[in-house]
């Protein structure tokens, strides 16, 4: 194929499903998209799309093209991610990802690091999905739970996040404190909406609190903390986070099995770059002051 612009256009049409959508992604006029599709179909002598009122649907041949183009784009993005991480200076982009609940710790650290390296552009990505380091989506990931096992990643133990069970003064004024685990059915709890959550404290909550007592359910740890602070019920929070809120009181002594591990993850191709190593060293030093 001697015209990769046409391949790229066909790929975006297959991905977006419409000419207008592909034109917007590519930054070209919709007439250019149509011209590219007509040209590549004529050159290959095969129909790549079925045209209909709702847009363009790939034929079997179009699906084949989509798979090849997707693999090519993935490889290119991977290469770009690696190239961005190279160099001896600490400049360009630094992309860090973690759970959103860690933002109160990570954001000040990134800010201080950027102040030390003013040529740096920081991108801090949060969310429940795993950003793909092998495709250059992030330079450093802070991940929770079991040790990550993706191939070609360098995984380092980072810290143990202690977790406690808390209630707000407002909740205590209304409902009091449970006198023990046996009193839990008489109280209201805040928990994860995902009944299959593998977080150690979530499993413990499901095992020790009746389902009907978990009356306020949230999709992530950030919203659980907000609900506990609002007095919706008793719930788990990281101890460093609870220490920031004097209106919270620990309900019982924390159990070791509630704690969770945090891991630092980098891709092997970027792990030894000066930018990543400089940030990892800074992050580890800053983290010494994170826990109460």
mmCIF file of C-alpha atoms in Angstrom:
data_model
loop_
_atom_site.group_PDB
_atom_site.id
_atom_site.type_symbol
_atom_site.label_atom_id
_atom_site.label_comp_id
_atom_site.label_asym_id
_atom_site.label_seq_id
_atom_site.Cartn_x
_atom_site.Cartn_y
_atom_site.Cartn_z
ATOM 1 C CA UNK A 1 0.000 0.000 0.000
ATOM 2 C CA UNK A 2 1.551 3.266 -1.137
ATOM 3 C CA UNK A 3 -0.917 5.685 0.448
ATOM 4 C CA UNK A 4 -1.097 5.369 4.221
ATOM 5 C CA UNK A 5 -3.351 8.426 4.493
ATOM 6 C CA UNK A 6 -6.113 6.355 2.889
ATOM 7 C CA UNK A 7 -5.499 3.447 5.275
ATOM 8 C CA UNK A 8 -5.616 5.792 8.255
ATOM 9 C CA UNK A 9 -8.835 7.347 6.979
ATOM 10 C CA UNK A 10 -10.475 3.945 6.464
ATOM 11 C CA UNK A 11 -9.392 2.919 9.968
ATOM 12 C CA UNK A 12 -11.011 5.999 11.521
ATOM 13 C CA UNK A 13 -14.221 5.501 9.535
ATOM 14 C CA UNK A 14 -14.394 1.900 10.760
ATOM 15 C CA UNK A 15 -13.675 3.020 14.316
ATOM 16 C CA UNK A 16 -16.076 5.991 14.405
ATOM 17 C CA UNK A 17 -18.787 4.551 12.157
ATOM 18 C CA UNK A 18 -19.446 7.821 10.327
ATOM 19 C CA UNK A 19 -17.687 10.048 7.818
ATOM 20 C CA UNK A 20 -18.234 13.117 9.988
ATOM 21 C CA UNK A 21 -16.766 11.388 13.039
ATOM 22 C CA UNK A 22 -13.676 10.301 11.132
ATOM 23 C CA UNK A 23 -13.280 13.785 9.637
ATOM 24 C CA UNK A 24 -13.350 15.357 13.097
ATOM 25 C CA UNK A 25 -10.726 12.949 14.465
ATOM 26 C CA UNK A 26 -8.468 13.445 11.438
ATOM 27 C CA UNK A 27 -9.008 17.205 11.213
ATOM 28 C CA UNK A 28 -10.014 17.107 7.548
ATOM 29 C CA UNK A 29 -13.124 17.918 5.518
ATOM 30 C CA UNK A 30 -15.702 15.143 5.205
ATOM 31 C CA UNK A 31 -15.280 15.255 1.421
ATOM 32 C CA UNK A 32 -11.634 14.238 1.912
ATOM 33 C CA UNK A 33 -12.730 11.220 3.929
ATOM 34 C CA UNK A 34 -15.157 10.114 1.215
ATOM 35 C CA UNK A 35 -12.506 10.605 -1.466
ATOM 36 C CA UNK A 36 -9.994 8.473 0.483
ATOM 37 C CA UNK A 37 -12.514 5.674 1.020
ATOM 38 C CA UNK A 38 -13.502 5.635 -2.658
ATOM 39 C CA UNK A 39 -9.826 5.637 -3.691
ATOM 40 C CA UNK A 40 -8.726 2.793 -1.416
ATOM 41 C CA UNK A 41 -11.706 0.631 -2.398
ATOM 42 C CA UNK A 42 -10.934 1.256 -6.066
ATOM 43 C CA UNK A 43 -7.245 0.462 -5.562
ATOM 44 C CA UNK A 44 -7.934 -2.743 -3.617
ATOM 45 C CA UNK A 45 -10.925 -3.662 -5.814
ATOM 46 C CA UNK A 46 -12.932 -4.634 -2.727
ATOM 47 C CA UNK A 47 -15.799 -3.099 -0.792
ATOM 48 C CA UNK A 48 -14.606 -2.072 2.682
ATOM 49 C CA UNK A 49 -17.872 -0.534 3.964
ATOM 50 C CA UNK A 50 -21.613 -0.899 3.667
ATOM 51 C CA UNK A 51 -23.143 2.573 3.411
ATOM 52 C CA UNK A 52 -26.441 3.160 5.170
ATOM 53 C CA UNK A 53 -28.448 6.009 6.689
ATOM 54 C CA UNK A 54 -26.769 5.693 10.095
ATOM 55 C CA UNK A 55 -23.218 5.648 8.758
ATOM 56 C CA UNK A 56 -20.619 3.187 7.527
ATOM 57 C CA UNK A 57 -20.376 -0.457 8.657
ATOM 58 C CA UNK A 58 -17.197 -2.401 7.822
ATOM 59 C CA UNK A 59 -17.550 -5.419 5.567
ATOM 60 C CA UNK A 60 -15.509 -8.546 6.316
ATOM 61 C CA UNK A 61 -12.656 -7.026 4.324
ATOM 62 C CA UNK A 62 -13.088 -3.785 6.242
ATOM 63 C CA UNK A 63 -12.848 -5.649 9.549
ATOM 64 C CA UNK A 64 -9.564 -7.192 8.373
ATOM 65 C CA UNK A 65 -8.232 -3.741 7.535
ATOM 66 C CA UNK A 66 -9.400 -2.426 10.916
ATOM 67 C CA UNK A 67 -7.473 -5.133 12.798
ATOM 68 C CA UNK A 68 -4.249 -4.481 10.890
ATOM 69 C CA UNK A 69 -4.581 -0.699 11.228
ATOM 70 C CA UNK A 70 -5.338 -1.008 14.971
ATOM 71 C CA UNK A 71 -2.200 -3.081 15.506
ATOM 72 C CA UNK A 72 -0.168 -0.556 13.540
ATOM 73 C CA UNK A 73 -1.541 2.387 15.535
ATOM 74 C CA UNK A 74 -0.907 0.572 18.824
ATOM 75 C CA UNK A 75 2.707 -0.066 17.845
ATOM 76 C CA UNK A 76 3.153 3.546 16.792
ATOM 77 C CA UNK A 77 1.662 4.844 20.052
ATOM 78 C CA UNK A 78 3.949 2.520 21.966
ATOM 79 C CA UNK A 79 6.944 3.907 20.088
ATOM 80 C CA UNK A 80 5.851 7.505 20.701
ATOM 81 C CA UNK A 81 5.438 6.805 24.421
ATOM 82 C CA UNK A 82 8.930 5.376 24.617
ATOM 83 C CA UNK A 83 10.471 8.250 22.685
ATOM 84 C CA UNK A 84 8.784 10.818 24.929
ATOM 85 C CA UNK A 85 10.371 9.220 27.978
ATOM 86 C CA UNK A 86 13.918 9.279 26.653
ATOM 87 C CA UNK A 87 16.518 11.954 27.179
ATOM 88 C CA UNK A 88 18.748 13.001 30.034
ATOM 89 C CA UNK A 89 16.875 16.122 31.070
ATOM 90 C CA UNK A 90 13.723 16.210 33.196
ATOM 91 C CA UNK A 91 11.444 17.995 30.738
ATOM 92 C CA UNK A 92 8.627 17.302 28.340
ATOM 93 C CA UNK A 93 5.714 15.268 29.683
ATOM 94 C CA UNK A 94 5.587 13.247 32.875
ATOM 95 C CA UNK A 95 2.468 11.083 32.945
ATOM 96 C CA UNK A 96 1.512 9.541 36.293
ATOM 97 C CA UNK A 97 -1.588 7.467 37.011
ATOM 98 C CA UNK A 98 -3.235 6.304 40.224
ATOM 99 C CA UNK A 99 -6.618 5.817 41.825
ATOM 100 C CA UNK A 100 -8.428 9.136 42.291
ATOM 101 C CA UNK A 101 -8.551 8.567 46.057
ATOM 102 C CA UNK A 102 -4.768 9.049 46.211
ATOM 103 C CA UNK A 103 -4.963 12.537 44.684
ATOM 104 C CA UNK A 104 -4.520 14.390 48.020
ATOM 105 C CA UNK A 105 -1.119 12.694 48.327
ATOM 106 C CA UNK A 106 -0.012 12.582 44.708
ATOM 107 C CA UNK A 107 -1.006 16.078 43.568
ATOM 108 C CA UNK A 108 1.159 17.968 46.117
ATOM 109 C CA UNK A 109 4.057 15.642 45.274
ATOM 110 C CA UNK A 110 3.695 16.275 41.540
ATOM 111 C CA UNK A 111 3.400 20.003 42.172
ATOM 112 C CA UNK A 112 6.604 20.081 44.220
ATOM 113 C CA UNK A 113 8.407 17.999 41.597
ATOM 114 C CA UNK A 114 7.280 20.314 38.827
ATOM 115 C CA UNK A 115 8.501 23.325 40.798
ATOM 116 C CA UNK A 116 11.936 21.689 40.885
ATOM 117 C CA UNK A 117 11.736 21.036 37.128
ATOM 118 C CA UNK A 118 9.872 23.986 35.554
ATOM 119 C CA UNK A 119 10.250 22.663 31.993
ATOM 120 C CA UNK A 120 8.066 19.679 32.884
ATOM 121 C CA UNK A 121 4.458 19.244 31.794
ATOM 122 C CA UNK A 122 2.625 17.027 34.288
ATOM 123 C CA UNK A 123 -0.305 14.841 33.294
ATOM 124 C CA UNK A 124 -2.001 13.135 36.233
ATOM 125 C CA UNK A 125 -4.496 10.491 35.095
ATOM 126 C CA UNK A 126 -6.933 8.871 37.505
ATOM 127 C CA UNK A 127 -9.569 6.231 37.034
ATOM 128 C CA UNK A 128 -10.430 2.625 37.674
ATOM 129 C CA UNK A 129 -9.099 1.333 34.357
ATOM 130 C CA UNK A 130 -5.474 0.271 34.060
ATOM 131 C CA UNK A 131 -3.582 2.646 31.806
ATOM 132 C CA UNK A 132 -1.381 0.629 29.458
ATOM 133 C CA UNK A 133 2.246 1.418 30.152
ATOM 134 C CA UNK A 134 3.363 -0.727 27.224
ATOM 135 C CA UNK A 135 1.559 1.703 24.900
ATOM 136 C CA UNK A 136 3.096 4.752 26.530
ATOM 137 C CA UNK A 137 -0.134 5.840 28.248
ATOM 138 C CA UNK A 138 1.801 6.613 31.451
ATOM 139 C CA UNK A 139 5.378 6.731 32.684
ATOM 140 C CA UNK A 140 4.638 5.774 36.305
ATOM 141 C CA UNK A 141 1.608 4.003 37.770
ATOM 142 C CA UNK A 142 0.732 3.746 41.464
ATOM 143 C CA UNK A 143 -1.460 0.678 41.776
ATOM 144 C CA UNK A 144 -3.277 -0.969 44.650
ATOM 145 C CA UNK A 145 -4.023 -4.591 45.478
ATOM 146 C CA UNK A 146 -2.095 -7.675 44.469
ATOM 147 C CA UNK A 147 1.283 -7.225 42.804
ATOM 148 C CA UNK A 148 0.734 -6.324 39.116
ATOM 149 C CA UNK A 149 1.910 -9.076 36.781
ATOM 150 C CA UNK A 150 1.751 -7.500 33.323
ATOM 151 C CA UNK A 151 4.742 -8.573 31.206
ATOM 152 C CA UNK A 152 7.531 -6.064 30.550
ATOM 153 C CA UNK A 153 6.660 -3.949 33.585
ATOM 154 C CA UNK A 154 8.988 -3.203 36.486
ATOM 155 C CA UNK A 155 7.057 -3.563 39.750
ATOM 156 C CA UNK A 156 8.341 -2.200 43.079
ATOM 157 C CA UNK A 157 6.681 -2.392 46.512
ATOM 158 C CA UNK A 158 5.791 1.172 47.461
ATOM 159 C CA UNK A 159 3.944 1.331 50.765
ATOM 160 C CA UNK A 160 1.268 -0.326 52.857
ATOM 161 C CA UNK A 161 -1.873 1.762 53.134
ATOM 162 C CA UNK A 162 -3.410 1.319 56.579
ATOM 163 C CA UNK A 163 -7.189 1.408 56.680
ATOM 164 C CA UNK A 164 -9.531 2.150 59.575
ATOM 165 C CA UNK A 165 -13.261 2.078 60.300
ATOM 166 C CA UNK A 166 -14.674 5.541 60.996
ATOM 167 C CA UNK A 167 -17.825 7.420 61.894
ATOM 168 C CA UNK A 168 -18.436 11.169 61.906
ATOM 169 C CA UNK A 169 -19.407 13.084 65.026
ATOM 170 C CA UNK A 170 -22.768 13.770 63.385
ATOM 171 C CA UNK A 171 -23.427 10.041 62.964
ATOM 172 C CA UNK A 172 -22.274 9.305 66.523
ATOM 173 C CA UNK A 173 -24.613 11.994 67.898
ATOM 174 C CA UNK A 174 -27.546 10.362 66.109
ATOM 175 C CA UNK A 175 -26.759 6.661 66.386
ATOM 176 C CA UNK A 176 -23.942 6.256 68.886
ATOM 177 C CA UNK A 177 -21.035 3.850 68.436
ATOM 178 C CA UNK A 178 -21.360 0.077 68.111
ATOM 179 C CA UNK A 179 -20.234 -1.745 71.245
ATOM 180 C CA UNK A 180 -18.634 -4.474 69.153
ATOM 181 C CA UNK A 181 -18.964 -6.437 65.935
ATOM 182 C CA UNK A 182 -22.050 -8.116 67.350
ATOM 183 C CA UNK A 183 -23.723 -4.684 67.441
ATOM 184 C CA UNK A 184 -23.075 -3.945 63.761
ATOM 185 C CA UNK A 185 -26.564 -5.048 62.599
ATOM 186 C CA UNK A 186 -27.983 -2.134 64.616
ATOM 187 C CA UNK A 187 -25.965 0.467 62.694
ATOM 188 C CA UNK A 188 -25.737 1.921 59.193
ATOM 189 C CA UNK A 189 -22.669 1.372 57.042
ATOM 190 C CA UNK A 190 -21.184 2.876 53.917
ATOM 191 C CA UNK A 191 -19.721 0.343 51.487
ATOM 192 C CA UNK A 192 -18.742 -0.400 47.923
ATOM 193 C CA UNK A 193 -21.512 -0.753 45.367
ATOM 194 C CA UNK A 194 -19.521 -3.559 43.747
ATOM 195 C CA UNK A 195 -20.388 -6.701 45.693
ATOM 196 C CA UNK A 196 -17.407 -8.440 44.098
ATOM 197 C CA UNK A 197 -14.864 -5.866 45.259
ATOM 198 C CA UNK A 198 -11.617 -7.621 46.158
ATOM 199 C CA UNK A 199 -10.384 -4.870 48.487
ATOM 200 C CA UNK A 200 -9.539 -6.583 51.809
ATOM 201 C CA UNK A 201 -11.685 -4.218 53.876
ATOM 202 C CA UNK A 202 -14.640 -4.626 51.499
ATOM 203 C CA UNK A 203 -14.477 -8.404 51.849
ATOM 204 C CA UNK A 204 -14.299 -8.036 55.629
ATOM 205 C CA UNK A 205 -17.316 -5.698 55.628
ATOM 206 C CA UNK A 206 -19.403 -8.132 53.582
ATOM 207 C CA UNK A 207 -18.426 -10.980 55.919
ATOM 208 C CA UNK A 208 -19.201 -9.124 59.158
ATOM 209 C CA UNK A 209 -22.052 -6.731 58.361
ATOM 210 C CA UNK A 210 -25.501 -7.822 57.158
ATOM 211 C CA UNK A 211 -26.219 -6.648 53.616
ATOM 212 C CA UNK A 212 -29.285 -4.724 54.809
ATOM 213 C CA UNK A 213 -27.075 -2.684 57.178
ATOM 214 C CA UNK A 214 -24.914 -1.421 54.292
ATOM 215 C CA UNK A 215 -27.402 1.320 53.528
ATOM 216 C CA UNK A 216 -25.209 3.712 51.529
ATOM 217 C CA UNK A 217 -23.205 2.275 48.634
ATOM 218 C CA UNK A 218 -20.634 4.047 46.489
ATOM 219 C CA UNK A 219 -18.650 3.316 43.346
ATOM 220 C CA UNK A 220 -15.205 4.322 44.637
ATOM 221 C CA UNK A 221 -13.220 5.106 47.779
ATOM 222 C CA UNK A 222 -13.428 8.860 47.240
ATOM 223 C CA UNK A 223 -17.224 8.864 47.412
ATOM 224 C CA UNK A 224 -17.189 6.427 50.357
ATOM 225 C CA UNK A 225 -15.081 8.941 52.281
ATOM 226 C CA UNK A 226 -17.465 11.765 51.386
ATOM 227 C CA UNK A 227 -20.432 9.709 52.598
ATOM 228 C CA UNK A 228 -18.723 8.894 55.902
ATOM 229 C CA UNK A 229 -17.856 12.571 56.396
ATOM 230 C CA UNK A 230 -21.475 13.508 55.685
ATOM 231 C CA UNK A 231 -22.701 11.139 58.403
ATOM 232 C CA UNK A 232 -24.344 8.612 56.083
ATOM 233 C CA UNK A 233 -22.876 5.728 58.064
ATOM 234 C CA UNK A 234 -19.794 3.966 59.332
ATOM 235 C CA UNK A 235 -17.204 3.226 56.695
ATOM 236 C CA UNK A 236 -13.626 2.436 55.834
ATOM 237 C CA UNK A 237 -11.090 5.126 55.013
ATOM 238 C CA UNK A 238 -7.344 5.239 54.634
ATOM 239 C CA UNK A 239 -5.900 6.317 57.971
ATOM 240 C CA UNK A 240 -3.904 9.123 56.354
ATOM 241 C CA UNK A 241 -7.125 10.488 54.860
ATOM 242 C CA UNK A 242 -9.094 10.205 58.116
ATOM 243 C CA UNK A 243 -6.313 12.038 59.981
ATOM 244 C CA UNK A 244 -7.129 15.117 57.882
ATOM 245 C CA UNK A 245 -10.666 15.285 59.346
ATOM 246 C CA UNK A 246 -10.896 15.895 63.121
ATOM 247 C CA UNK A 247 -14.660 15.266 63.050
ATOM 248 C CA UNK A 248 -14.046 11.566 62.443
ATOM 249 C CA UNK A 249 -13.676 8.957 65.173
ATOM 250 C CA UNK A 250 -12.296 5.446 64.826
ATOM 251 C CA UNK A 251 -14.948 2.844 65.595
ATOM 252 C CA UNK A 252 -12.569 0.036 66.542
ATOM 253 C CA UNK A 253 -8.894 -0.846 66.478
ATOM 254 C CA UNK A 254 -7.794 -1.434 62.886
ATOM 255 C CA UNK A 255 -7.156 -5.025 61.868
ATOM 256 C CA UNK A 256 -4.042 -5.953 59.888
ATOM 257 C CA UNK A 257 -6.120 -7.691 57.214
ATOM 258 C CA UNK A 258 -7.762 -4.384 56.254
ATOM 259 C CA UNK A 259 -4.497 -2.894 54.972
ATOM 260 C CA UNK A 260 -3.643 -2.848 51.284
ATOM 261 C CA UNK A 261 -0.403 -2.668 49.346
ATOM 262 C CA UNK A 262 0.539 0.040 46.883
ATOM 263 C CA UNK A 263 2.949 -0.669 44.033
ATOM 264 C CA UNK A 264 5.051 1.474 41.729
ATOM 265 C CA UNK A 265 4.863 0.233 38.150
ATOM 266 C CA UNK A 266 6.935 1.387 35.183
ATOM 267 C CA UNK A 267 7.569 -0.088 31.757
ATOM 268 C CA UNK A 268 10.950 -1.709 31.290
ATOM 269 C CA UNK A 269 11.742 0.543 28.304
ATOM 270 C CA UNK A 270 11.311 3.727 30.363
ATOM 271 C CA UNK A 271 12.270 2.558 33.836
ATOM 272 C CA UNK A 272 15.945 3.554 33.559
ATOM 273 C CA UNK A 273 15.385 6.934 31.917
ATOM 274 C CA UNK A 274 16.606 9.908 33.917
ATOM 275 C CA UNK A 275 13.151 11.485 34.102
ATOM 276 C CA UNK A 276 11.461 8.391 35.528
ATOM 277 C CA UNK A 277 14.287 7.589 37.932
ATOM 278 C CA UNK A 278 14.427 11.180 39.193
ATOM 279 C CA UNK A 279 10.692 11.214 39.815
ATOM 280 C CA UNK A 280 10.661 7.793 41.504
ATOM 281 C CA UNK A 281 13.396 8.889 43.906
ATOM 282 C CA UNK A 282 11.494 12.100 44.698
ATOM 283 C CA UNK A 283 8.190 10.240 45.128
ATOM 284 C CA UNK A 284 9.647 7.697 47.553
ATOM 285 C CA UNK A 285 11.183 10.464 49.658
ATOM 286 C CA UNK A 286 7.916 12.417 49.759
ATOM 287 C CA UNK A 287 5.943 9.291 50.676
ATOM 288 C CA UNK A 288 7.870 8.983 53.955
ATOM 289 C CA UNK A 289 5.690 11.805 55.266
ATOM 290 C CA UNK A 290 2.386 10.523 53.933
ATOM 291 C CA UNK A 291 1.369 8.210 56.754
ATOM 292 C CA UNK A 292 0.196 9.533 60.145
#
